[in-house]
XYZ file of C-alpha atoms in Angstrom:
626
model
C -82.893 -24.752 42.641
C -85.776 -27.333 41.492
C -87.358 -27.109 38.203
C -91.312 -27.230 37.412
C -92.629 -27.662 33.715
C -96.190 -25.816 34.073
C -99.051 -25.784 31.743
C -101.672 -23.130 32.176
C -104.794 -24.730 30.790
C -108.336 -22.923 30.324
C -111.348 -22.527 28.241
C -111.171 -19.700 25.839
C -111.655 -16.463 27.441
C -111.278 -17.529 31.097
C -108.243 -15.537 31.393
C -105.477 -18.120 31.148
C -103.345 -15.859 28.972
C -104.061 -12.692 31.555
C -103.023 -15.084 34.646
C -99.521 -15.705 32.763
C -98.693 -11.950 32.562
C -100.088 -11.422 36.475
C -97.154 -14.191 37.267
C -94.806 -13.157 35.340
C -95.683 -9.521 36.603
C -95.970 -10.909 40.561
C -92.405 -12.542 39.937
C -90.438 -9.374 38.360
C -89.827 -10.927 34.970
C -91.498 -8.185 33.786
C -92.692 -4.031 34.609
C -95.946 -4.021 33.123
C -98.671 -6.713 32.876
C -99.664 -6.743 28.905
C -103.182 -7.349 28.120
C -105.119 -9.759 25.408
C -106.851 -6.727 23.597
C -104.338 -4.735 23.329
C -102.273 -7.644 21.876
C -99.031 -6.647 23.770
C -98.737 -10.259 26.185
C -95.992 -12.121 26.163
C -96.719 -15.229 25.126
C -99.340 -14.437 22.140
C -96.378 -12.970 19.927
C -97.980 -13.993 16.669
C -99.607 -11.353 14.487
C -102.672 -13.029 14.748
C -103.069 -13.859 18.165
C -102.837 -10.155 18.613
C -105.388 -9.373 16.052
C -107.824 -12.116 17.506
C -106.925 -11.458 21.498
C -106.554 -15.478 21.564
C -103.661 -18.132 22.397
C -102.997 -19.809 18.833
C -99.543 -21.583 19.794
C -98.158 -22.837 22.701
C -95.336 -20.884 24.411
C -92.882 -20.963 26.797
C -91.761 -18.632 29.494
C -89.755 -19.037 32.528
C -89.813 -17.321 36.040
C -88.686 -18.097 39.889
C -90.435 -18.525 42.919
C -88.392 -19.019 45.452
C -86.398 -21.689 45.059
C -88.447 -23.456 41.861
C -87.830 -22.578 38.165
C -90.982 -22.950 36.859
C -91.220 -23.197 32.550
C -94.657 -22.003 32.237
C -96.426 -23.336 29.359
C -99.180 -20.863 27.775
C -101.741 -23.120 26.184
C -104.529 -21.872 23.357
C -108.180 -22.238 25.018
C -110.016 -22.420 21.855
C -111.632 -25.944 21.144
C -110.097 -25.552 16.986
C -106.501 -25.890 18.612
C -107.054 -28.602 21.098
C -104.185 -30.556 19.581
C -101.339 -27.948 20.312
C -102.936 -28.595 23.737
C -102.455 -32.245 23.967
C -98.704 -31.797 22.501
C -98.115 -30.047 25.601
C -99.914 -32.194 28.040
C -97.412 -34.739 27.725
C -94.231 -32.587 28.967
C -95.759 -31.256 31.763
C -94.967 -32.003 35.763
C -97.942 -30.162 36.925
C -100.951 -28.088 35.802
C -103.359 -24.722 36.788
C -107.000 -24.788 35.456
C -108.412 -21.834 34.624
C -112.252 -21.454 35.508
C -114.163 -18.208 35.175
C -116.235 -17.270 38.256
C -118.771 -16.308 36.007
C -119.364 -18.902 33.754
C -117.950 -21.822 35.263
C -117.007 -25.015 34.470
C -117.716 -24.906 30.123
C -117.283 -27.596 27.926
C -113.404 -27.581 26.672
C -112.481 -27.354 30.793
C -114.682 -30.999 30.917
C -112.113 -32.060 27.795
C -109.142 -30.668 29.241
C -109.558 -32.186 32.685
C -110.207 -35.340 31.507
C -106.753 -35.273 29.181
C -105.034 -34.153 32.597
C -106.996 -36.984 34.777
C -105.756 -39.464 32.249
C -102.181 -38.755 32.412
C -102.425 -38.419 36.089
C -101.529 -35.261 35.602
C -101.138 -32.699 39.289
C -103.151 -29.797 38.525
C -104.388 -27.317 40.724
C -107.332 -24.908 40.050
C -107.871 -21.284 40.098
C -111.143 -19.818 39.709
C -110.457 -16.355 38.063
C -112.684 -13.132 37.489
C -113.986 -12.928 41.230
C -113.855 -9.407 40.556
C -116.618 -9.383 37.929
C -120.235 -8.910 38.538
C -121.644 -12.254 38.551
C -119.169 -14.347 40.262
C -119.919 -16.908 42.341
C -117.670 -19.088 44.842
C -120.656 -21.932 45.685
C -121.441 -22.500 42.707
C -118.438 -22.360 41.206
C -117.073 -24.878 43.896
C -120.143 -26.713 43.316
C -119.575 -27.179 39.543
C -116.088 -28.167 39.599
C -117.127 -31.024 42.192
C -120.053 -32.099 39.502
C -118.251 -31.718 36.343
C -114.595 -32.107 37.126
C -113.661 -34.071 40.219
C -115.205 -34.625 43.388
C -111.975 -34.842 44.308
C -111.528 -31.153 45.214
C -109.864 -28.527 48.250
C -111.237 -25.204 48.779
C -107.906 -23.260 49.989
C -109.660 -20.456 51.056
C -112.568 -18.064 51.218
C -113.832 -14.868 49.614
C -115.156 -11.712 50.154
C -116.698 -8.686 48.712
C -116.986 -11.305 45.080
C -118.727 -10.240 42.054
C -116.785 -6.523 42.871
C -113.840 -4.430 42.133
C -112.585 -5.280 45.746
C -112.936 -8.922 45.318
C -110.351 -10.187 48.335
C -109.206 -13.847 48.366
C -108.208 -14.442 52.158
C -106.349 -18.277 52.213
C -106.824 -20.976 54.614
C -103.045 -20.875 55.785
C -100.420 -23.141 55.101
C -101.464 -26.546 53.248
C -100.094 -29.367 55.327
C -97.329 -32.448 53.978
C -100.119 -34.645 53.415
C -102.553 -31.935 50.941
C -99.585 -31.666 49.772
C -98.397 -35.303 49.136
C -102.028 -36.193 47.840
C -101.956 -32.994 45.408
C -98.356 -34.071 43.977
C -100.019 -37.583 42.894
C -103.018 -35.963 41.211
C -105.259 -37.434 43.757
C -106.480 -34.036 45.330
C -107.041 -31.009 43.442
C -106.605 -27.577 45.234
C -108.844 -24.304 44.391
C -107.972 -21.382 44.463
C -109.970 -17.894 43.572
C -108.883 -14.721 42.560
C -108.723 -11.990 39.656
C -105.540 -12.340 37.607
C -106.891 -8.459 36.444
C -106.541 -6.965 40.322
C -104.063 -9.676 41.455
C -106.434 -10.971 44.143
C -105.105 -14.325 45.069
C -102.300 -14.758 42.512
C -99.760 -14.836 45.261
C -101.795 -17.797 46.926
C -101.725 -19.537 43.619
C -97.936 -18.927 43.478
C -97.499 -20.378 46.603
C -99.374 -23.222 45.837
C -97.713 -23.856 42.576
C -94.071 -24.157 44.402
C -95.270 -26.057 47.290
C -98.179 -28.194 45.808
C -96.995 -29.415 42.143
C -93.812 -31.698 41.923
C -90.824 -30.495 40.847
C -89.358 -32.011 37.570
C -87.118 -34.927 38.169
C -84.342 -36.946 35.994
C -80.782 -38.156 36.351
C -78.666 -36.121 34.442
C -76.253 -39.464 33.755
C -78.694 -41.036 31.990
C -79.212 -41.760 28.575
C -80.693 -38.944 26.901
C -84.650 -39.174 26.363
C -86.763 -36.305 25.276
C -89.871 -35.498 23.485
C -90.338 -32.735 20.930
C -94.008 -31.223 21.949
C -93.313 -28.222 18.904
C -91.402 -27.127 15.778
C -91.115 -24.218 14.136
C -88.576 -22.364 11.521
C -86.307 -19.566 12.003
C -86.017 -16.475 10.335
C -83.233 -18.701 7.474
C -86.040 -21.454 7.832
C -84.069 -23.628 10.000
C -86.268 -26.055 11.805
C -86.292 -25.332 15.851
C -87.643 -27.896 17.792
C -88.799 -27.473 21.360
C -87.819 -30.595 23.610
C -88.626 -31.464 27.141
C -85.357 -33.799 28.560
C -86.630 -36.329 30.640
C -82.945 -37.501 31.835
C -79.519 -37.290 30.346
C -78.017 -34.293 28.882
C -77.812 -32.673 24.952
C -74.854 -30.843 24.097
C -73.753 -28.477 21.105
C -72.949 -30.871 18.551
C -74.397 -34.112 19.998
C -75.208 -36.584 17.771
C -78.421 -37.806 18.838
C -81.301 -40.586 17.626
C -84.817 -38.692 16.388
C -87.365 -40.814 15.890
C -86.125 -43.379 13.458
C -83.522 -40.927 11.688
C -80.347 -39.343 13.387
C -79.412 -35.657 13.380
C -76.456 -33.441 14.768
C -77.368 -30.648 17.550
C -75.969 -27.627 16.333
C -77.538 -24.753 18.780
C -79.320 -24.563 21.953
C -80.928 -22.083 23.690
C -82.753 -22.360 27.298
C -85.465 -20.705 28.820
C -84.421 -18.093 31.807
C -85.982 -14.967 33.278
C -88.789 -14.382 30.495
C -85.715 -14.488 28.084
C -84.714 -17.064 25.425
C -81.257 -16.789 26.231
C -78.067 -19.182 23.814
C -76.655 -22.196 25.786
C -74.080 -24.725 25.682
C -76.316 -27.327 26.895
C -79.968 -28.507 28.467
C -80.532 -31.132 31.105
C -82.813 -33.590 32.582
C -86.253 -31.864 33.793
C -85.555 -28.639 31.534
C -86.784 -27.580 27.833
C -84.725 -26.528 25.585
C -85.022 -25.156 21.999
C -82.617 -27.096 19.571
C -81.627 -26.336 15.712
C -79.754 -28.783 13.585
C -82.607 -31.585 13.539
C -83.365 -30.950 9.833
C -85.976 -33.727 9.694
C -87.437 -33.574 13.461
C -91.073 -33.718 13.859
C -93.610 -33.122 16.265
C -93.789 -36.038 18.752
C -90.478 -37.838 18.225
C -88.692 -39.057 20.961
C -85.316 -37.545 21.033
C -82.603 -40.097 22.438
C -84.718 -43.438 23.934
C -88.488 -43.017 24.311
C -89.274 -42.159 27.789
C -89.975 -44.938 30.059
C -93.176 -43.866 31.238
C -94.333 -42.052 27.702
C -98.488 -42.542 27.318
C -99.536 -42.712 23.382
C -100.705 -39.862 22.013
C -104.400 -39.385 21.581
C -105.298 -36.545 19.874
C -108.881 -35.695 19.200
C -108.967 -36.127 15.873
C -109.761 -33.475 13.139
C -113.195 -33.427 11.620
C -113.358 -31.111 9.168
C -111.758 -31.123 5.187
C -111.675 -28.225 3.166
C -110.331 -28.155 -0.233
C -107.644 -24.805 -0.559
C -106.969 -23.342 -3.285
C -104.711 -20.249 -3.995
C -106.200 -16.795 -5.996
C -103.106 -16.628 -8.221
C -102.662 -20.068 -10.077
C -98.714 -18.991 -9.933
C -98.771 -19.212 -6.629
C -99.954 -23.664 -6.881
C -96.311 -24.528 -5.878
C -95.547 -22.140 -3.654
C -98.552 -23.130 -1.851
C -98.182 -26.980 -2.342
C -94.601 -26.156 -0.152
C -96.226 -23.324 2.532
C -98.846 -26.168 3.507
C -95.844 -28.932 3.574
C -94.508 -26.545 6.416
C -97.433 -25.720 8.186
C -98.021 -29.390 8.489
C -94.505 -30.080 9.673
C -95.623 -27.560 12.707
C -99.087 -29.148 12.952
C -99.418 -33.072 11.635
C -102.677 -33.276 12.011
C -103.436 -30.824 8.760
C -102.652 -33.562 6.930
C -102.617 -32.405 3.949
C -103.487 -34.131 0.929
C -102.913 -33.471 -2.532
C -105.448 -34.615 -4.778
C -103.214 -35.078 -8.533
C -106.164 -35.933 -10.437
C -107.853 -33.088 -9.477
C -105.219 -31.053 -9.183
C -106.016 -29.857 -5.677
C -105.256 -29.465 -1.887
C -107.377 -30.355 0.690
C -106.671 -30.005 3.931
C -107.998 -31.499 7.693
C -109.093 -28.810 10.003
C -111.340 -28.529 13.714
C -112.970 -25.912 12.713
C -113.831 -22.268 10.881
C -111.260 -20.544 13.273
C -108.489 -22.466 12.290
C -109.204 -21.917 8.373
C -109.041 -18.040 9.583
C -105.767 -18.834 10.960
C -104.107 -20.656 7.593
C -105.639 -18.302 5.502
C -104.081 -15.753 7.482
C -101.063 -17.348 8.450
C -100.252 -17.837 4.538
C -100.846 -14.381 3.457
C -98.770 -12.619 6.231
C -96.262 -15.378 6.239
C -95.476 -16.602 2.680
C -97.288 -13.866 0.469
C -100.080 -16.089 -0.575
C -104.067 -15.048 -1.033
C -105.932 -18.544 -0.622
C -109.529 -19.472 -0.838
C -111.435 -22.403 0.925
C -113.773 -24.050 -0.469
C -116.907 -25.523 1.849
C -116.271 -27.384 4.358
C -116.940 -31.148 4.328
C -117.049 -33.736 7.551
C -114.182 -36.068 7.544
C -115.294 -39.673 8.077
C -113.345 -42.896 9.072
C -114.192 -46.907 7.818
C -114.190 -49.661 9.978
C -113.852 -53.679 8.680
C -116.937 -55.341 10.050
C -115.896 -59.205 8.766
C -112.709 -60.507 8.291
C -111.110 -60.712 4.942
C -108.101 -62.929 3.331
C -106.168 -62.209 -0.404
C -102.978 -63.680 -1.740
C -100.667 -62.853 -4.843
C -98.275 -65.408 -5.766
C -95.713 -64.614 -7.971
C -95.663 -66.528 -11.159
C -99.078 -67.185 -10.707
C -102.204 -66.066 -12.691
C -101.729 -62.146 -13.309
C -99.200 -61.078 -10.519
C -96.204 -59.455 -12.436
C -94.203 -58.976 -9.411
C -91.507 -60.733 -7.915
C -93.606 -61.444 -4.760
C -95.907 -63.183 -3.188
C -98.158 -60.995 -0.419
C -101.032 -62.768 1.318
C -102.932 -60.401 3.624
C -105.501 -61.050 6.849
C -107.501 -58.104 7.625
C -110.049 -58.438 10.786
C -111.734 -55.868 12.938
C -109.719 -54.557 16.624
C -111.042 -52.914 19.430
C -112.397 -49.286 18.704
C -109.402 -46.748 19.182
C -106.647 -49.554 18.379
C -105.739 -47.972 15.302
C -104.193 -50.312 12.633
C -101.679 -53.217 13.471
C -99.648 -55.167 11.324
C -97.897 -58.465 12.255
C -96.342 -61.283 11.174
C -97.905 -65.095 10.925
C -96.075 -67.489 12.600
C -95.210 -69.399 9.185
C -93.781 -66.294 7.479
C -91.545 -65.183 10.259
C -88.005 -65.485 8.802
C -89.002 -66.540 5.293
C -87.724 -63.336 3.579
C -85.679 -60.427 4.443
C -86.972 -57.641 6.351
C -86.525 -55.153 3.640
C -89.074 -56.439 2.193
C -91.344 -57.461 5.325
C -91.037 -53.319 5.907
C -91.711 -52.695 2.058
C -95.152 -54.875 2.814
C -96.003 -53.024 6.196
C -94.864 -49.636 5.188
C -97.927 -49.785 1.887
C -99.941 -51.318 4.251
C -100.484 -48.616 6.111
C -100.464 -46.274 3.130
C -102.943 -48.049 1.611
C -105.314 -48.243 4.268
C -105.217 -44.281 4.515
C -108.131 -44.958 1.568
C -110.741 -47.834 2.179
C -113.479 -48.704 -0.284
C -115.293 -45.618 0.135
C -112.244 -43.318 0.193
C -111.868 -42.943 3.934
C -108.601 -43.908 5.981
C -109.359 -47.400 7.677
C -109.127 -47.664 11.069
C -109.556 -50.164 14.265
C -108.453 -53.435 12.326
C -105.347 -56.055 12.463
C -103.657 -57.108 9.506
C -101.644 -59.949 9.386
C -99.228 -61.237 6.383
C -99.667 -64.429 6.234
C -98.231 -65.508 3.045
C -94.738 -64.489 1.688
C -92.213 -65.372 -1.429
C -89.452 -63.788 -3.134
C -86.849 -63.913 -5.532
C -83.213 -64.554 -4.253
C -80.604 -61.907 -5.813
C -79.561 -63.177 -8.971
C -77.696 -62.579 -12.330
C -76.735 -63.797 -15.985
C -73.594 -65.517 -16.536
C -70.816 -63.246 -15.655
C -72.824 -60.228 -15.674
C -74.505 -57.348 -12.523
C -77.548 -57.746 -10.450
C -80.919 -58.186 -12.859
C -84.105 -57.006 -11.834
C -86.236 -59.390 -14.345
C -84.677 -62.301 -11.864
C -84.663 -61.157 -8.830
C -87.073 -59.526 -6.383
C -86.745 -56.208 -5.229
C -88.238 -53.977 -2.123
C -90.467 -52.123 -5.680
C -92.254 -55.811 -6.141
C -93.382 -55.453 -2.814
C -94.460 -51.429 -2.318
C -96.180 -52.597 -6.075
C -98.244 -55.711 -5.287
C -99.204 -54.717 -1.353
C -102.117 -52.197 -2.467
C -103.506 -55.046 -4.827
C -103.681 -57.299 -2.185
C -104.217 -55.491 1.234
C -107.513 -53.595 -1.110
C -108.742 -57.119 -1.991
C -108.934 -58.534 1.340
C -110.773 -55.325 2.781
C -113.361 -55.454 0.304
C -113.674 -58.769 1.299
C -114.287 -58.276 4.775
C -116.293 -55.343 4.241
C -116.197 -52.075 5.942
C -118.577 -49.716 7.576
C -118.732 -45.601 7.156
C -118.374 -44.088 10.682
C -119.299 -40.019 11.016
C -117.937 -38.326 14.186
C -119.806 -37.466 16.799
C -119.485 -34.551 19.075
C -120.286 -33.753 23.126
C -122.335 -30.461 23.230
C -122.971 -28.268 25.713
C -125.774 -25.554 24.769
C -127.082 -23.022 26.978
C -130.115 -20.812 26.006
C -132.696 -18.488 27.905
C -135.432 -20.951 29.266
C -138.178 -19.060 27.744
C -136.412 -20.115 24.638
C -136.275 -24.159 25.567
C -139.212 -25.393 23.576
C -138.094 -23.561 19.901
C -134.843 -24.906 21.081
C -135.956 -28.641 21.566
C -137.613 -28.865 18.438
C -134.722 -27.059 16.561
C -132.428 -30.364 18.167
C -134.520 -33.434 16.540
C -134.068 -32.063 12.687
C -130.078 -32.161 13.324
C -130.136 -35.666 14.957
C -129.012 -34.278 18.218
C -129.600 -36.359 21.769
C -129.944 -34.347 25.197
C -128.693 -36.463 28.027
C -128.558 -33.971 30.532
C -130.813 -30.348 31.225
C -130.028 -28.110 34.214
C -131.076 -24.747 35.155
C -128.685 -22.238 35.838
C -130.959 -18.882 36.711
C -132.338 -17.852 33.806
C -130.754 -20.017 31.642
C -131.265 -23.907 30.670
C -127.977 -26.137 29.766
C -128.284 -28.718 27.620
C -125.992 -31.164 27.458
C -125.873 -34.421 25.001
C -124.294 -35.427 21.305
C -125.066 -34.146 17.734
C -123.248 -35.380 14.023
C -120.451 -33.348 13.565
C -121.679 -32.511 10.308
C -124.817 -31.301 12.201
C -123.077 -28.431 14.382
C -123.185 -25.667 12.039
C -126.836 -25.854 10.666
C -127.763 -25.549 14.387
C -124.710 -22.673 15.059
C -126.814 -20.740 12.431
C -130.193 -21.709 13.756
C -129.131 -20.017 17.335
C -129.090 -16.438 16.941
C -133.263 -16.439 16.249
C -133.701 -18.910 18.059
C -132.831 -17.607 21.722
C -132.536 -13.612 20.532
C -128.763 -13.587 20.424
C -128.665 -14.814 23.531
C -127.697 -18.853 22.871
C -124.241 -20.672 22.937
C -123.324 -23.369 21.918
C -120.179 -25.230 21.740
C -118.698 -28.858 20.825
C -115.973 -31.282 20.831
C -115.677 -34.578 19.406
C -116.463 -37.521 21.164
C -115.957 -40.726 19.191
C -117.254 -42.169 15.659
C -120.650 -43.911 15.276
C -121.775 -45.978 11.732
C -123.604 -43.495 9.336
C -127.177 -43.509 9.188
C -128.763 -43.055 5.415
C -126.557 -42.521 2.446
C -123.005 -43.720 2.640
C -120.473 -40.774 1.793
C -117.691 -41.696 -0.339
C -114.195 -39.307 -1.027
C -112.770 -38.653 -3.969
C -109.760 -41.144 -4.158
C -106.109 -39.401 -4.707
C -104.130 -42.813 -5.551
C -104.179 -44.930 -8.736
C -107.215 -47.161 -7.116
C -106.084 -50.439 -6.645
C -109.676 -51.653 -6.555
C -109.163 -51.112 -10.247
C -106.369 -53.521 -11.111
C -106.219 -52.901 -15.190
C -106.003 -49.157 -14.775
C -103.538 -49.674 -11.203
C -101.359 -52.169 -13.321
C -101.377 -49.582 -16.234
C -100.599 -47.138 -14.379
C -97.220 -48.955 -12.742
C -96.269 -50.304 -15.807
C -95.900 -46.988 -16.937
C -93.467 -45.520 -14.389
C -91.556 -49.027 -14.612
């Protein structure tokens, strides 16, 4: 018996979540097929994924066909959770994309595809709803050649479409080298069906087994994992999910996370639609473990797989500032966010001491639905948002040098930090490396003191934003050996500690960047908008007010597509703009795309540090907790 690791992947509403219960249904995991209105699927099991009739978490089930276990992974569709999404992409051996026959190819299956393309990910498609009135097989073939891939296999035909006896009839067996070409994500087969009537699910199923590559990994390996989720237990025990590229975790085990250790002490596998207690998980498998008290989402569990890609998630672009009805309830809140974050990082929440509040980083208004709700039904706490602002990024555009030496001028530390921070390529992030002349001239206590406030610091650049795409280099370095009175302990006043370091970084790593100057990017998001074309021309002048671009405008029957890029602080005042505009009748949705420099008036953010571009107040400030 193989294994398969399966993501279902979709646009929201496309019927991703409907195809999971068909298969589950088709392999006798289960009696009844649930359904998304009625909230009683299998994989939405949160209160609020029943209310909505969406996919808010990922989730696991597991079924047979044939001679494959496949682990099918039920992925959210909506554009506000596209980084549970990505989580998952990077466990997965193979992949089914979910197009409606009716609509087609829409924007987040464009993002999706190109997430799977990237990690050369297998993925076949099925084009669902060929039982609704409307659908298409041409044009639906037609769009996933233009949009997608070119790189496409019709596996069979169709007949009586757009009814209630919608028939999928398939080609006949795919030969060894489809199948060969479809394993290495070089060939993509279709598929059409209705995952409501069952038309062409067995196809699919066949496909899956015979078409995607089965999980591999030696067993006698040294373990290497990757936790793609976390979540707490009824006691509030952390439970991590983990897919095991090779080796083996036991009860007990002992095992590196990340850059901490922690001690396995439960495991429980995925078999038969159940969640069922084990004694261990193996290479190709996922497994749910407890006993990581500090895991967190993305660690490598055991040595980082060989072939791991870096995480890119698209990045949040939205703040809000949350704030809870009851002032009681500030701590309890302060702690509810601390664990939402632990099950989604990119929150990142931020607490604001000054101000005495909590903001926190969101993709949009569903997701601020979803805390709000998620707080109230899960820790007892009424919250309010404030509005929502767009969260920008700086960039260095010069490069910029500062030094502190100790017993010089007015550095009190016991250190001496000199700092070189230059623009990097766009998407690099922020590096920090050692000059040649410093390497070895201290210990590395304090070399990690130095890089660890680095990046703190740079979370908040001269205008408040978190810095990003630059290289920062220490090229200057000094300490204090460890040293005492006559015949007396250690003394602080004479000897440097890693504190000198985490205390003078901020001072020097903010000098040097206002030195080399930075620049306020916004973020800019793909849109796809489709309105009536009698509506085009109210629509086109409605676009130049909001700084939007069309690249591309197709017809589509009645209706015009409009494809191009808008400020993300622009989407809503055109979201509200669409109902008169195109009588009801307009959609439009986004995703982000990449930063540009601001045009106009540079935003700044509140700062919620001590403000090391102040150095009286900063120095006042750490004198005081000294």
């Amino acid at each position: 018996m193989t294994t398969l690791n399966l993501g279902i992947l979709a646009h929201v509403d496309a019927g991703k979540t409907t195809l999971t219960e068909r298969l589950l249904y088709a392999a006798g995991v289960i009696d009844e097929i649930g359904s998304v209105d009625d909230g009683s699927t299998q994989t939405d099991s949160l209160e609020l994924e029943r209310q909505r009739g969406i996919t808010i978490k990922s989730a696991v089930v597991s079924f047979v066909i044939e001679d494959v276990t496949v682990n099918l992974i039920d992925t959210p569709g909506h554009p506000d959770f596209i980084a549970e999404v990505e989580r998952v992409l990077h466990v997965l051996d193979g992949a089914v994309m979910v197009i409606s026959a009716v609509e087609g190819v829409q924007a987040q299956t464009v993002v999706l595809m190109r997430s799977l393309q990237r990690l050369h990910i297998p993925t076949l498609m099925f084009v669902n709803k060929i039982d609704r009135r409307g659908a298409q097989y041409g044009s639906a073939l037609e769009g996933i050649a233009e949009r997608l891939t070119p790189a496409i296999v019709p596996m069979g035909s169709t007949s009586e479409i757009g009814t209630r006896e919608a028939r999928f009839t398939p080609n006949g067996a795919a030969d060894d080298q489809l199948a060969a070409r479809s394993k290495q994500a070089s060939a993509h087969p279709v598929f059409f069906g209705s995952a409501i009537t069952g038309a062409g699910v067995a196809s699919l199923m066949g496909g899956i087994r015979s078409l995607l590559p089965a999980a591999d990994g030696d067993v006698a390996s040294p373990v290497s994992g990757t936790v793609f989720k976390v979540e707490r237990g009824r006691a509030g025990e952390k439970i991590a999910y983990v897919r095991l590229f090779s080796g083996a975790v036991r009860t007990r085990d002992r095992l590196p996370v990340g850059d901490r250790e922690g001690k396995v002490t439960a495991i429980a596998v995925f078999e038969g639609g159940a969640v069922v207690r084990a004694a261990s998980v193996t290479a190709g498998h996922i497994g749910k473990l407890w006993g990581l008290a500090d895991v967190q989402i993305g660690d490598a569990i055991g040595v980082s797989p060989p072939t791991s890609v870096p995480h890119r998630f698209a990045p949040p672009t939205l703040e809000t500032v949350i704030v809870p009805r009851h002032r009681g309830d500030k701590q309890a809140l302060h702690a509810a966010l601390a664990q939402l974050a632990e099950q989604d990082p990119l929150i990142n929440l931020r607490q604001d001491d000054a101000r005495q509040e909590m903001a926190l980083s969101l993709y949009g208004e569903v997701q601020k639905e979803v805390v709000e709700a998620t707080l109230a039904h899960d820790f007892g706490i009424d919250v309010e948002f404030r509005g929502s602002t767009t969260i920008c990024i700086e960039r260095p555009i010069g490069t910029g040098v500062a030094v502190e030496r100790q017993h010089e001028g007015s550095n009190p530390f016991l250190a001496t930090v000199g700092l070189r921070i230059e623009p990097a390529p766009i998407g690099a992030g922020v590096s920090f490396q050692l000059a040649r002349e410093v390497l070895g001239t201290m210990p590395l206590a304090f070399v990690k003191a130095v890089e660890d406030t680095v990046h703190e610091t740079m979370q908040q650049g001269i205008h408040g934003w978190r810095v990003t795409d630059t290289s920062i280099t220490m090229t200057d370095s000094g300490y204090s050996p460890r040293q005492s009175h006559a015949h007396q302990g250690f003394s602080k006043a004479m000897s440097s500690t890693g504190e000198d370091f985490r205390h003078l970084t901020p001072l020097v790593a903010m000098s040097a960047l206002q030195h080399a100057g930075t620049v306020v990017c916004e973020p800019i998001h793909r849109f796809m908008l489709e309105t009536p074309a009698d509506a085009l021309g109210q629509i086109v002048a409605a676009l130049a007010p909001v700084h939007a671009v069309v690249r591309t405008q197709t017809m589509r029957g009645s209706l015009c597509v409009l494809e191009g890029e808008i400020p993300a602080a622009r989407v809503h005042a055109l979201q509200q703009q669409l109902p008169a505009l195109t009588r009801g009748e307009g959609v439009l949705e986004s995703t982000f795309d990449r930063y540009e420099p601001m045009r106009g008036a540079i935003p700044s953010r509140s700062r919620t540090d001590q403000d090391p571009r102040n150095r009286r107040e900063y120095l006042l400030h750490v004198s005081r907790r000294l």
